[in-house]
Amino acid sequence: MSQIEPARKSVPPKPRSTTVLSGRTKKFGTAATRTAIPDPNGALYAARRKIQPQAVRGTFRTVKWAILAVTLGIYYLVPFLRWYRGPGEPSQAVLLDLDRGRFHFFAIELWPQDVTYVMGLLILAAFTLFLMNAVAGRVWCGYLCPQTVWTDLFLAVERLIEGDRRERLRLDAAPWSMEKVRLRTMKHAVWLLIAWWTGGAWVLYFADAPTLVGQLATLRAPTAAYVAILTLTATTYLLAGHMREQVCTYMCPWPRIQGSLTDEHSLNILYRVDRGEPRTSAKKTAVLRAAGQPAGGCVDCFACVTACPAGIDIREGLQMDCIQCGLCVDACDTVMGKLGRPAGLIGYDTEANVRCRAEGRPTSLRIVRPRTVVYGLLVAGVGGLMLQSLATRSLTGMSVLHDRNPLFVTLSDGTIRNGYTVRLINKRPVERHLSLSVEGLPDARVEVVGGTPDRLPVPSDATQEFRVLVFAPGGARLGPSLPVAFRITDPASGEGAVATDHFKAP
Ligand code: SF4
Ligand code: SF4
């Protein structure tokens, strides 16, 4: 990603740290004053500084609350949605049935053979992420990533119990007292409750939710469920409660990858250097301007820094730690509003436009450009292929396995017999009777042990194995191995499937 060069027309720029999108950074100073600069010693570890972000109000905060409510609502409630699939079939709309090897997603049912759809979905998600990044930076990180959503929720609880930034900083610095113990106990108890509920909701996706809730309440659930809940409780509590921005900065690979997916025309939350610099206090601005001196819009109030959950100063340029959550925009817009100045000192902008404005050139928004077109085509292509494949996929299947020993049997009348194990697959929620035939072997006769080839019953949403014997008349010139095709057909729907194997002969 290109870097922002702070451009000031009249006043020489103060030396500042540059945009840091790769390489290690080290933080110096207090939460209010620190900057991110390359660590000259190349240290691999920097101790965490506790960040106590200030609450803000504004458009981005409202959007984030709405996204938090919707995403958490989906996560916690979806296991309880019902979807009728027929008698004896699971009625949970979204269910990962590991015992039966089925993934139910409303009307879609995937079998282990359909693993390609899962891979396709992952590829589609990756390309969508690339596209989002190329158009508008780390939209995923700032608004949708589970780490961001749960951290926001934990922060809201912290604020509710311990107060806003100033009260929390005071509490951090205060010696231990009954009041501090009470507040801390309450906070951690609620965090643990949310973390436990998060783990509890997760296991509900793997079994019938109402039944599993009953089992969990009466301590009769499978051990795996308790282990999963405990693991997720611990990870949620640690990641959202304690590690927070460190997950984004150090554990997640995405900040390092995203630099190669954006360019100077990508929208990002940026400080508009051309408007903000030179920073001047509100009182001095009018005096300076009246005297013909330059005075920027930024009053150096640090509201944007204290609001930042990553603890960074957006005025230093685009930084790897920035998750593009937009809270600094709300903070700055509030300050500008109070001062009666136009909002938008920080906002979605492109590096190219920042530079253009500084140089007095016209700005433009280039959403459509080669990389967004390529990512868009990839998303459309993979999505279209998956949809087409899902819409036309067969709900009937079969596999054939030739007997290993003996490969063939010559009967007393010269007839050659081969044995096969044939597994028929019925993905429909009704029992079906399929008809089996063999092609490629002249005058072949097919027998099914315990059944008739014209009417092989396969239960609903299940597989059924049959032992199949194929006979070739004596005297036929076959060669040692003749390719044959097994075909099954559903006479009711015309649907069918084919599997190939060989007919062995002397
Ligand atoms: S700098 Fe602004 S957009 Fe970036 S993480 Fe901090 S508050 Fe969010
Ligand atoms: S909130 Fe706005 S005015 Fe205050 S320091 Fe940040 S950019 Fe400057």
Short mmCIF file of C-alpha atoms and ligand atoms in Angstrom, two decimals:
data_model
loop_
_atom_site.label_atom_id
_atom_site.label_comp_id
_atom_site.label_asym_id
_atom_site.label_seq_id
_atom_site.Cartn_x
_atom_site.Cartn_y
_atom_site.Cartn_z
CA MET A 1 0.00 0.00 0.00
CA SER A 2 1.21 3.41 -0.77
CA GLN A 3 2.01 5.80 2.02
CA ILE A 4 0.55 9.14 2.89
CA GLU A 5 2.97 11.97 2.76
CA PRO A 6 1.66 14.73 5.02
CA ALA A 7 1.41 17.74 2.75
CA ARG A 8 1.45 21.22 4.20
CA LYS A 9 1.57 24.28 2.09
CA SER A 10 3.02 26.99 4.26
CA VAL A 11 4.45 25.49 7.38
CA PRO A 12 7.28 22.98 7.35
CA PRO A 13 5.97 19.69 8.67
CA LYS A 14 6.99 18.51 12.10
CA PRO A 15 8.92 15.26 11.89
CA ARG A 16 6.38 12.46 12.30
CA SER A 17 6.37 8.75 12.11
CA THR A 18 5.46 7.42 8.71
CA THR A 19 2.73 5.07 7.66
CA VAL A 20 3.49 1.64 9.02
CA LEU A 21 1.90 -1.21 7.17
CA SER A 22 4.59 -3.78 7.46
CA GLY A 23 7.50 -4.43 9.71
CA ARG A 24 7.37 -4.23 13.46
CA THR A 25 6.19 -1.20 15.35
CA LYS A 26 6.80 -0.13 18.87
CA LYS A 27 4.62 2.19 20.94
CA PHE A 28 5.99 5.05 22.94
CA GLY A 29 4.41 7.59 25.24
CA THR A 30 1.05 7.62 26.95
CA ALA A 31 -2.15 6.43 25.37
CA ALA A 32 -2.81 10.02 24.46
CA THR A 33 0.53 10.87 22.95
CA ARG A 34 2.14 7.73 21.74
CA THR A 35 3.02 7.19 18.15
CA ALA A 36 3.80 4.09 16.19
CA ILE A 37 7.33 4.13 14.88
CA PRO A 38 9.59 1.37 13.65
CA ASP A 39 11.48 -0.26 16.50
CA PRO A 40 15.16 0.45 15.77
CA ASN A 41 16.21 -2.63 17.71
CA GLY A 42 13.86 -4.88 15.79
CA ALA A 43 12.47 -6.29 19.05
CA LEU A 44 10.03 -9.10 18.47
CA TYR A 45 7.93 -8.37 21.53
CA ALA A 46 6.41 -5.23 22.97
CA ALA A 47 4.60 -5.40 26.29
CA ARG A 48 0.93 -4.54 26.01
CA ARG A 49 -0.24 -1.13 27.09
CA LYS A 50 -3.77 -1.21 28.40
CA ILE A 51 -6.06 0.84 26.19
CA GLN A 52 -9.12 2.46 27.72
CA PRO A 53 -11.05 3.92 24.80
CA GLN A 54 -13.48 6.75 25.33
CA ALA A 55 -17.14 6.22 24.41
CA VAL A 56 -18.25 8.14 21.34
CA ARG A 57 -21.51 8.86 19.58
CA GLY A 58 -22.04 9.27 15.89
CA THR A 59 -22.85 7.59 12.61
CA PHE A 60 -20.13 4.95 12.74
CA ARG A 61 -20.89 4.07 16.36
CA THR A 62 -24.58 3.66 15.49
CA VAL A 63 -23.76 1.48 12.48
CA LYS A 64 -21.46 -0.64 14.65
CA TRP A 65 -24.15 -1.08 17.32
CA ALA A 66 -26.63 -2.14 14.63
CA ILE A 67 -24.16 -4.64 13.14
CA LEU A 68 -23.33 -5.95 16.61
CA ALA A 69 -27.03 -6.51 17.39
CA VAL A 70 -27.72 -8.23 14.06
CA THR A 71 -24.63 -10.47 14.00
CA LEU A 72 -24.92 -11.54 17.65
CA GLY A 73 -28.67 -12.04 17.21
CA ILE A 74 -27.99 -14.31 14.24
CA TYR A 75 -25.30 -16.23 16.11
CA TYR A 76 -27.31 -16.84 19.28
CA LEU A 77 -30.75 -17.42 17.75
CA VAL A 78 -30.19 -19.31 14.48
CA PRO A 79 -29.85 -22.74 16.19
CA PHE A 80 -33.44 -22.37 17.36
CA LEU A 81 -34.85 -21.76 13.85
CA ARG A 82 -36.87 -24.74 12.62
CA TRP A 83 -37.13 -26.11 9.06
CA TYR A 84 -39.37 -29.04 8.18
CA ARG A 85 -37.61 -31.65 6.03
CA GLY A 86 -39.98 -34.56 6.31
CA PRO A 87 -40.77 -37.23 8.89
CA GLY A 88 -37.75 -38.54 10.79
CA GLU A 89 -35.52 -35.80 9.39
CA PRO A 90 -33.87 -33.16 11.63
CA SER A 91 -35.97 -30.02 11.85
CA GLN A 92 -33.17 -27.58 12.70
CA ALA A 93 -32.65 -24.98 9.96
CA VAL A 94 -28.86 -24.86 10.35
CA LEU A 95 -27.33 -28.07 11.63
CA LEU A 96 -23.88 -29.62 11.39
CA ASP A 97 -24.81 -33.24 12.00
CA LEU A 98 -21.38 -34.82 12.44
CA ASP A 99 -22.79 -38.21 13.50
CA ARG A 100 -24.64 -38.67 10.21
CA GLY A 101 -22.17 -36.67 8.13
CA ARG A 102 -24.74 -34.08 7.02
CA PHE A 103 -24.68 -30.29 6.89
CA HIS A 104 -28.16 -28.80 6.79
CA PHE A 105 -28.55 -25.18 5.78
CA PHE A 106 -32.28 -24.53 5.38
CA ALA A 107 -33.24 -26.33 2.13
CA ILE A 108 -29.64 -27.22 1.27
CA GLU A 109 -28.22 -30.49 2.53
CA LEU A 110 -24.56 -31.29 2.00
CA TRP A 111 -23.02 -34.73 2.32
CA PRO A 112 -19.34 -35.56 2.87
CA GLN A 113 -19.09 -36.00 -0.93
CA ASP A 114 -20.09 -32.33 -1.28
CA VAL A 115 -16.95 -31.02 0.42
CA THR A 116 -16.20 -29.09 -2.78
CA TYR A 117 -19.03 -26.70 -1.89
CA VAL A 118 -17.36 -25.93 1.44
CA MET A 119 -14.08 -25.28 -0.38
CA GLY A 120 -15.95 -23.13 -2.92
CA LEU A 121 -17.52 -21.17 -0.08
CA LEU A 122 -14.11 -20.51 1.47
CA ILE A 123 -12.70 -19.38 -1.88
CA LEU A 124 -15.74 -17.13 -2.39
CA ALA A 125 -15.27 -15.65 1.10
CA ALA A 126 -11.59 -14.96 0.37
CA PHE A 127 -12.33 -13.19 -2.94
CA THR A 128 -15.16 -11.20 -1.31
CA LEU A 129 -12.74 -10.10 1.38
CA PHE A 130 -10.23 -9.08 -1.31
CA LEU A 131 -12.93 -7.05 -3.08
CA MET A 132 -14.11 -5.36 0.12
CA ASN A 133 -10.53 -4.49 0.94
CA ALA A 134 -9.78 -3.07 -2.51
CA VAL A 135 -12.92 -0.90 -2.42
CA ALA A 136 -13.10 0.23 1.20
CA GLY A 137 -10.18 -1.07 3.23
CA ARG A 138 -10.66 -3.19 6.33
CA VAL A 139 -14.47 -3.17 6.34
CA TRP A 140 -14.42 -6.71 7.66
CA CYS A 141 -12.06 -5.87 10.52
CA GLY A 142 -13.84 -2.70 11.58
CA TYR A 143 -17.42 -3.90 11.56
CA LEU A 144 -17.91 -7.60 10.97
CA CYS A 145 -15.02 -9.64 12.37
CA PRO A 146 -16.11 -11.70 15.43
CA GLN A 147 -13.08 -10.38 17.32
CA THR A 148 -14.29 -6.79 16.76
CA VAL A 149 -17.92 -7.59 17.56
CA TRP A 150 -17.19 -9.45 20.80
CA THR A 151 -14.57 -6.91 21.89
CA ASP A 152 -17.15 -4.15 21.36
CA LEU A 153 -19.62 -6.09 23.49
CA PHE A 154 -17.07 -6.66 26.26
CA LEU A 155 -16.11 -2.97 26.15
CA ALA A 156 -19.76 -1.98 26.48
CA VAL A 157 -20.05 -4.17 29.59
CA GLU A 158 -16.86 -2.68 31.00
CA ARG A 159 -18.17 0.83 30.42
CA LEU A 160 -21.51 0.00 32.00
CA ILE A 161 -19.90 -1.35 35.17
CA GLU A 162 -16.71 0.65 35.58
CA GLY A 163 -17.62 3.86 33.78
CA ASP A 164 -16.10 5.63 30.80
CA ARG A 165 -12.40 6.09 30.04
CA ARG A 166 -11.65 8.59 32.80
CA GLU A 167 -13.31 6.51 35.54
CA ARG A 168 -11.61 3.36 34.31
CA LEU A 169 -8.18 5.00 34.24
CA ARG A 170 -8.84 6.23 37.77
CA LEU A 171 -9.93 2.77 38.85
CA ASP A 172 -6.83 1.19 37.27
CA ALA A 173 -4.59 3.55 39.21
CA ALA A 174 -6.49 3.24 42.50
CA PRO A 175 -5.28 0.85 45.22
CA TRP A 176 -7.38 -2.26 45.84
CA SER A 177 -10.50 -1.50 47.86
CA MET A 178 -13.88 -3.17 48.43
CA GLU A 179 -15.37 -1.00 45.70
CA LYS A 180 -12.65 -1.92 43.21
CA VAL A 181 -13.03 -5.63 44.04
CA ARG A 182 -16.80 -5.33 43.62
CA LEU A 183 -16.56 -3.62 40.23
CA ARG A 184 -13.88 -5.95 38.91
CA THR A 185 -15.75 -9.05 40.11
CA MET A 186 -18.95 -7.87 38.49
CA LYS A 187 -17.19 -7.10 35.20
CA HIS A 188 -15.38 -10.43 34.98
CA ALA A 189 -18.52 -12.33 36.01
CA VAL A 190 -20.53 -10.74 33.19
CA TRP A 191 -17.68 -11.31 30.73
CA LEU A 192 -17.54 -14.97 31.74
CA LEU A 193 -21.29 -15.25 31.39
CA ILE A 194 -21.17 -13.85 27.84
CA ALA A 195 -18.19 -16.09 27.01
CA TRP A 196 -20.03 -19.13 28.37
CA TRP A 197 -23.15 -18.24 26.42
CA THR A 198 -21.00 -17.86 23.28
CA GLY A 199 -19.57 -21.36 23.75
CA GLY A 200 -23.02 -22.70 24.59
CA ALA A 201 -24.51 -21.26 21.40
CA TRP A 202 -21.69 -22.76 19.33
CA VAL A 203 -22.43 -26.37 20.33
CA LEU A 204 -26.12 -25.86 19.52
CA TYR A 205 -25.18 -25.82 15.84
CA PHE A 206 -24.03 -29.46 16.13
CA ALA A 207 -27.17 -31.06 17.61
CA ASP A 208 -30.87 -30.39 17.96
CA ALA A 209 -30.75 -27.15 19.95
CA PRO A 210 -33.81 -27.53 22.27
CA THR A 211 -32.83 -31.13 23.06
CA LEU A 212 -29.21 -30.21 23.77
CA VAL A 213 -30.25 -27.27 25.96
CA GLY A 214 -32.32 -29.72 28.04
CA GLN A 215 -29.39 -32.14 28.24
CA LEU A 216 -26.98 -29.39 29.25
CA ALA A 217 -29.37 -28.16 31.93
CA THR A 218 -29.69 -31.67 33.41
CA LEU A 219 -25.98 -32.50 32.96
CA ARG A 220 -26.78 -35.30 30.50
CA ALA A 221 -25.11 -33.77 27.43
CA PRO A 222 -22.22 -35.53 25.67
CA THR A 223 -18.76 -34.83 27.15
CA ALA A 224 -17.65 -33.25 23.86
CA ALA A 225 -20.28 -30.54 24.33
CA TYR A 226 -18.91 -29.57 27.76
CA VAL A 227 -15.32 -29.58 26.44
CA ALA A 228 -16.30 -27.36 23.49
CA ILE A 229 -18.20 -24.95 25.74
CA LEU A 230 -15.32 -24.69 28.18
CA THR A 231 -12.80 -24.13 25.37
CA LEU A 232 -14.91 -21.42 23.74
CA THR A 233 -15.67 -19.78 27.08
CA ALA A 234 -11.94 -19.54 27.78
CA THR A 235 -10.98 -18.27 24.32
CA THR A 236 -13.81 -15.70 24.14
CA TYR A 237 -13.01 -14.39 27.63
CA LEU A 238 -9.30 -14.12 26.84
CA LEU A 239 -9.51 -12.77 23.29
CA ALA A 240 -12.35 -10.26 23.75
CA GLY A 241 -11.78 -9.38 27.39
CA HIS A 242 -8.03 -9.30 27.75
CA MET A 243 -6.20 -9.43 24.42
CA ARG A 244 -8.50 -7.25 22.32
CA GLU A 245 -6.49 -5.16 19.83
CA GLN A 246 -3.48 -7.44 20.28
CA VAL A 247 -5.34 -10.17 18.40
CA CYS A 248 -5.70 -7.81 15.42
CA THR A 249 -2.14 -6.52 15.59
CA TYR A 250 -0.14 -9.64 16.39
CA MET A 251 -2.23 -12.78 15.95
CA CYS A 252 -4.26 -12.10 12.82
CA PRO A 253 -2.41 -12.35 9.49
CA TRP A 254 -4.94 -10.15 7.71
CA PRO A 255 -3.33 -6.75 8.47
CA ARG A 256 -0.14 -7.99 6.83
CA ILE A 257 -1.94 -9.37 3.77
CA GLN A 258 -4.27 -6.44 3.22
CA GLY A 259 -1.41 -4.10 2.32
CA SER A 260 -1.00 -5.95 -0.95
CA LEU A 261 -4.73 -5.85 -1.72
CA THR A 262 -5.26 -2.11 -1.62
CA ASP A 263 -3.84 0.79 -3.55
CA GLU A 264 -3.94 4.57 -3.36
CA HIS A 265 -7.50 4.61 -4.71
CA SER A 266 -8.92 2.37 -1.97
CA LEU A 267 -11.18 4.11 0.51
CA ASN A 268 -9.78 4.15 4.03
CA ILE A 269 -10.40 6.07 7.22
CA LEU A 270 -7.87 8.87 6.82
CA TYR A 271 -6.97 12.12 8.46
CA ARG A 272 -7.29 14.93 5.90
CA VAL A 273 -3.87 16.42 6.38
CA ASP A 274 -4.54 19.26 3.96
CA ARG A 275 -7.47 20.44 6.11
CA GLY A 276 -6.10 19.64 9.53
CA GLU A 277 -2.54 21.00 9.46
CA PRO A 278 -0.99 22.97 10.95
CA ARG A 279 -2.75 22.01 14.15
CA THR A 280 -3.87 25.06 16.04
CA SER A 281 -5.87 25.56 19.20
CA ALA A 282 -9.41 26.83 18.69
CA LYS A 283 -8.58 30.12 20.38
CA LYS A 284 -5.57 30.90 18.20
CA THR A 285 -7.11 29.97 14.88
CA ALA A 286 -9.00 33.19 14.30
CA VAL A 287 -6.03 35.31 15.37
CA LEU A 288 -3.63 33.45 13.11
CA ARG A 289 -5.95 33.55 10.14
CA ALA A 290 -6.62 37.26 10.63
CA ALA A 291 -2.86 37.78 10.55
CA GLY A 292 -2.63 35.79 7.32
CA GLN A 293 -0.96 32.89 9.08
CA PRO A 294 -1.92 29.32 8.26
CA ALA A 295 -4.14 27.52 10.81
CA GLY A 296 -5.48 24.03 10.18
CA GLY A 297 -8.75 22.54 11.33
CA CYS A 298 -7.28 20.15 13.88
CA VAL A 299 -7.35 21.60 17.38
CA ASP A 300 -5.07 18.85 18.70
CA CYS A 301 -7.67 17.76 21.26
CA PHE A 302 -6.76 14.05 21.03
CA ALA A 303 -10.43 13.05 21.01
CA CYS A 304 -9.71 10.82 18.01
CA VAL A 305 -6.83 9.13 19.85
CA THR A 306 -8.68 8.48 23.09
CA ALA A 307 -11.65 7.05 21.18
CA CYS A 308 -9.51 4.60 19.25
CA PRO A 309 -9.85 0.98 20.42
CA ALA A 310 -6.44 0.25 18.90
CA GLY A 311 -4.87 3.16 20.77
CA ILE A 312 -3.38 4.82 17.72
CA ASP A 313 -3.25 8.32 16.35
CA ILE A 314 -4.84 8.34 12.89
CA ARG A 315 -3.13 11.66 12.20
CA GLU A 316 0.15 9.77 11.89
CA GLY A 317 -1.14 8.20 8.70
CA LEU A 318 -2.57 4.82 7.80
CA GLN A 319 -1.22 2.23 10.22
CA MET A 320 -1.22 -1.53 10.39
CA ASP A 321 -2.96 -1.46 13.78
CA CYS A 322 -5.92 0.56 12.47
CA ILE A 323 -8.96 -1.69 12.05
CA GLN A 324 -10.87 1.06 10.22
CA CYS A 325 -13.72 1.13 12.72
CA GLY A 326 -14.51 4.81 12.16
CA LEU A 327 -14.82 5.70 15.85
CA CYS A 328 -12.16 8.41 15.48
CA VAL A 329 -14.39 9.94 12.79
CA ASP A 330 -17.29 10.17 15.24
CA ALA A 331 -15.02 11.60 17.92
CA CYS A 332 -13.61 14.28 15.63
CA ASP A 333 -16.99 15.14 14.09
CA THR A 334 -18.36 15.68 17.60
CA VAL A 335 -15.50 18.09 18.39
CA MET A 336 -15.98 19.90 15.08
CA GLY A 337 -19.71 20.15 15.77
CA LYS A 338 -19.08 21.73 19.16
CA LEU A 339 -16.68 24.24 17.59
CA GLY A 340 -19.12 25.01 14.80
CA ARG A 341 -16.68 23.79 12.17
CA PRO A 342 -17.43 21.51 9.23
CA ALA A 343 -17.23 17.81 10.00
CA GLY A 344 -15.08 15.38 8.06
CA LEU A 345 -11.56 16.18 9.21
CA ILE A 346 -11.21 12.44 9.52
CA GLY A 347 -13.26 10.24 7.22
CA TYR A 348 -13.34 7.80 4.37
CA ASP A 349 -10.97 9.08 1.75
CA THR A 350 -8.32 7.79 -0.63
CA GLU A 351 -4.63 8.46 -0.40
CA ALA A 352 -4.72 9.70 -4.00
CA ASN A 353 -7.36 12.30 -3.12
CA VAL A 354 -5.50 13.49 -0.04
CA ARG A 355 -2.49 14.09 -2.26
CA CYS A 356 -4.56 15.75 -4.99
CA ARG A 357 -6.11 18.19 -2.55
CA ALA A 358 -2.75 19.06 -1.07
CA GLU A 359 -1.47 19.80 -4.56
CA GLY A 360 -4.60 21.73 -5.50
CA ARG A 361 -5.68 19.18 -8.11
CA PRO A 362 -9.27 17.93 -8.54
CA THR A 363 -10.20 14.76 -6.64
CA SER A 364 -11.97 11.69 -7.95
CA LEU A 365 -13.30 8.40 -6.67
CA ARG A 366 -12.14 5.39 -8.68
CA ILE A 367 -14.13 2.40 -7.43
CA VAL A 368 -13.94 0.67 -10.82
CA ARG A 369 -10.30 -0.10 -11.56
CA PRO A 370 -8.42 -3.20 -12.71
CA ARG A 371 -8.05 -4.83 -9.31
CA THR A 372 -11.68 -4.28 -8.24
CA VAL A 373 -12.86 -5.53 -11.64
CA VAL A 374 -10.71 -8.68 -11.33
CA TYR A 375 -11.85 -9.36 -7.75
CA GLY A 376 -15.47 -8.62 -8.74
CA LEU A 377 -15.27 -11.02 -11.68
CA LEU A 378 -13.74 -13.70 -9.44
CA VAL A 379 -16.52 -13.29 -6.87
CA ALA A 380 -19.20 -13.37 -9.57
CA GLY A 381 -17.53 -16.32 -11.33
CA VAL A 382 -17.06 -18.50 -8.24
CA GLY A 383 -20.48 -17.52 -6.84
CA GLY A 384 -22.19 -18.22 -10.16
CA LEU A 385 -20.45 -21.58 -10.57
CA MET A 386 -21.44 -22.63 -7.07
CA LEU A 387 -25.05 -21.59 -7.57
CA GLN A 388 -25.26 -23.37 -10.91
CA SER A 389 -23.65 -26.48 -9.46
CA LEU A 390 -25.98 -26.46 -6.44
CA ALA A 391 -29.06 -25.96 -8.57
CA THR A 392 -28.21 -28.80 -10.94
CA ARG A 393 -26.57 -31.28 -8.57
CA SER A 394 -27.91 -34.80 -8.57
CA LEU A 395 -29.60 -36.11 -5.45
CA THR A 396 -28.84 -39.66 -6.52
CA GLY A 397 -25.44 -41.29 -6.50
CA MET A 398 -23.63 -44.59 -6.45
CA SER A 399 -20.23 -46.15 -5.94
CA VAL A 400 -19.07 -49.55 -7.17
CA LEU A 401 -16.34 -51.77 -5.74
CA HIS A 402 -15.19 -54.90 -7.62
CA ASP A 403 -14.52 -58.04 -5.56
CA ARG A 404 -10.80 -58.39 -4.93
CA ASN A 405 -10.76 -62.11 -4.60
CA PRO A 406 -11.72 -63.95 -6.68
CA LEU A 407 -11.68 -61.48 -9.57
CA PHE A 408 -14.02 -63.76 -11.54
CA VAL A 409 -15.60 -67.19 -11.30
CA THR A 410 -16.12 -69.54 -14.27
CA LEU A 411 -19.30 -71.54 -13.76
CA SER A 412 -19.78 -75.15 -14.95
CA ASP A 413 -21.63 -74.01 -18.12
CA GLY A 414 -18.78 -71.61 -19.04
CA THR A 415 -20.54 -68.46 -17.81
CA ILE A 416 -18.19 -65.88 -16.28
CA ARG A 417 -19.37 -64.24 -13.05
CA ASN A 418 -18.01 -61.06 -11.43
CA GLY A 419 -19.06 -59.79 -7.99
CA TYR A 420 -19.40 -56.13 -6.92
CA THR A 421 -20.40 -54.15 -3.87
CA VAL A 422 -22.67 -51.34 -5.02
CA ARG A 423 -23.63 -48.49 -2.69
CA LEU A 424 -26.62 -46.42 -3.74
CA ILE A 425 -27.07 -42.87 -2.43
CA ASN A 426 -30.45 -41.25 -1.96
CA LYS A 427 -30.22 -37.60 -0.90
CA ARG A 428 -33.97 -37.03 -1.11
CA PRO A 429 -36.10 -36.98 2.07
CA VAL A 430 -38.28 -39.87 0.75
CA GLU A 431 -37.63 -43.56 0.21
CA ARG A 432 -36.97 -44.41 -3.43
CA HIS A 433 -36.83 -47.55 -5.55
CA LEU A 434 -34.02 -47.41 -8.08
CA SER A 435 -33.40 -49.60 -11.08
CA LEU A 436 -29.91 -50.92 -11.84
CA SER A 437 -28.45 -51.93 -15.20
CA VAL A 438 -25.00 -52.71 -16.58
CA GLU A 439 -23.78 -51.33 -19.92
CA GLY A 440 -20.79 -52.28 -22.07
CA LEU A 441 -21.05 -56.04 -21.62
CA PRO A 442 -22.96 -57.85 -24.43
CA ASP A 443 -25.77 -60.13 -23.20
CA ALA A 444 -24.93 -59.47 -19.58
CA ARG A 445 -27.26 -60.66 -16.80
CA VAL A 446 -27.47 -58.81 -13.49
CA GLU A 447 -28.52 -60.30 -10.17
CA VAL A 448 -28.81 -58.58 -6.80
CA VAL A 449 -28.44 -60.74 -3.71
CA GLY A 450 -31.68 -60.45 -1.76
CA GLY A 451 -33.35 -58.16 -4.28
CA THR A 452 -34.27 -57.44 -7.88
CA PRO A 453 -32.25 -55.01 -10.06
CA ASP A 454 -35.45 -53.26 -11.21
CA ARG A 455 -36.52 -52.18 -7.76
CA LEU A 456 -33.76 -51.54 -5.25
CA PRO A 457 -35.11 -49.78 -2.15
CA VAL A 458 -33.03 -46.97 -0.65
CA PRO A 459 -34.34 -45.24 2.50
CA SER A 460 -34.77 -41.48 2.61
CA ASP A 461 -31.62 -39.41 3.04
CA ALA A 462 -29.43 -42.51 3.31
CA THR A 463 -27.17 -44.92 1.49
CA GLN A 464 -27.86 -48.60 0.92
CA GLU A 465 -25.33 -51.29 0.03
CA PHE A 466 -26.11 -54.20 -2.33
CA ARG A 467 -24.15 -57.22 -3.45
CA VAL A 468 -24.40 -57.38 -7.24
CA LEU A 469 -23.44 -60.29 -9.48
CA VAL A 470 -22.88 -59.77 -13.21
CA PHE A 471 -22.82 -62.73 -15.60
CA ALA A 472 -21.37 -62.89 -19.13
CA PRO A 473 -22.31 -65.85 -21.34
CA GLY A 474 -19.68 -68.55 -21.85
CA GLY A 475 -17.80 -68.35 -25.13
CA ALA A 476 -17.96 -64.55 -25.32
CA ARG A 477 -14.62 -63.03 -26.33
CA LEU A 478 -14.12 -60.48 -23.59
CA GLY A 479 -10.43 -60.07 -22.88
CA PRO A 480 -9.00 -59.99 -19.33
CA SER A 481 -10.59 -56.65 -18.38
CA LEU A 482 -13.56 -55.00 -20.05
CA PRO A 483 -14.76 -51.51 -18.94
CA VAL A 484 -18.40 -51.58 -17.87
CA ALA A 485 -20.81 -48.91 -16.66
CA PHE A 486 -23.32 -49.34 -13.84
CA ARG A 487 -26.35 -47.13 -14.25
CA ILE A 488 -29.08 -46.46 -11.73
CA THR A 489 -32.29 -44.70 -12.59
CA ASP A 490 -35.19 -43.46 -10.54
CA PRO A 491 -38.21 -44.44 -12.67
CA ALA A 492 -40.34 -41.89 -10.82
CA SER A 493 -38.22 -38.84 -11.55
CA GLY A 494 -35.89 -40.02 -14.32
CA GLU A 495 -32.93 -38.97 -12.19
CA GLY A 496 -29.91 -41.26 -12.31
CA ALA A 497 -26.22 -41.81 -11.82
CA VAL A 498 -23.43 -43.78 -13.50
CA ALA A 499 -20.31 -45.43 -12.09
CA THR A 500 -17.67 -47.30 -14.07
CA ASP A 501 -15.66 -50.41 -13.26
CA HIS A 502 -14.30 -53.46 -15.08
CA PHE A 503 -15.50 -56.95 -15.89
CA LYS A 504 -12.71 -59.47 -15.42
CA ALA A 505 -12.44 -62.64 -17.45
CA PRO A 506 -9.78 -65.35 -18.07
S1 SF4 B 1 -7.58 5.01 14.01
FE1 SF4 B 1 -9.78 5.37 13.85
S2 SF4 B 1 -10.49 3.87 12.38
FE2 SF4 B 1 -8.44 3.24 13.02
S3 SF4 B 1 -8.82 1.80 14.69
FE3 SF4 B 1 -8.53 3.81 15.61
S4 SF4 B 1 -10.59 4.64 15.81
FE4 SF4 B 1 -10.72 2.92 14.40
S1 SF4 B 2 -10.38 14.72 17.13
FE1 SF4 B 2 -10.10 15.95 15.28
S2 SF4 B 2 -9.52 17.93 16.09
FE2 SF4 B 2 -9.21 16.51 17.77
S3 SF4 B 2 -7.09 15.84 17.55
FE3 SF4 B 2 -8.28 14.38 16.40
S4 SF4 B 2 -8.25 15.18 14.32
FE4 SF4 B 2 -7.62 16.86 15.64
#
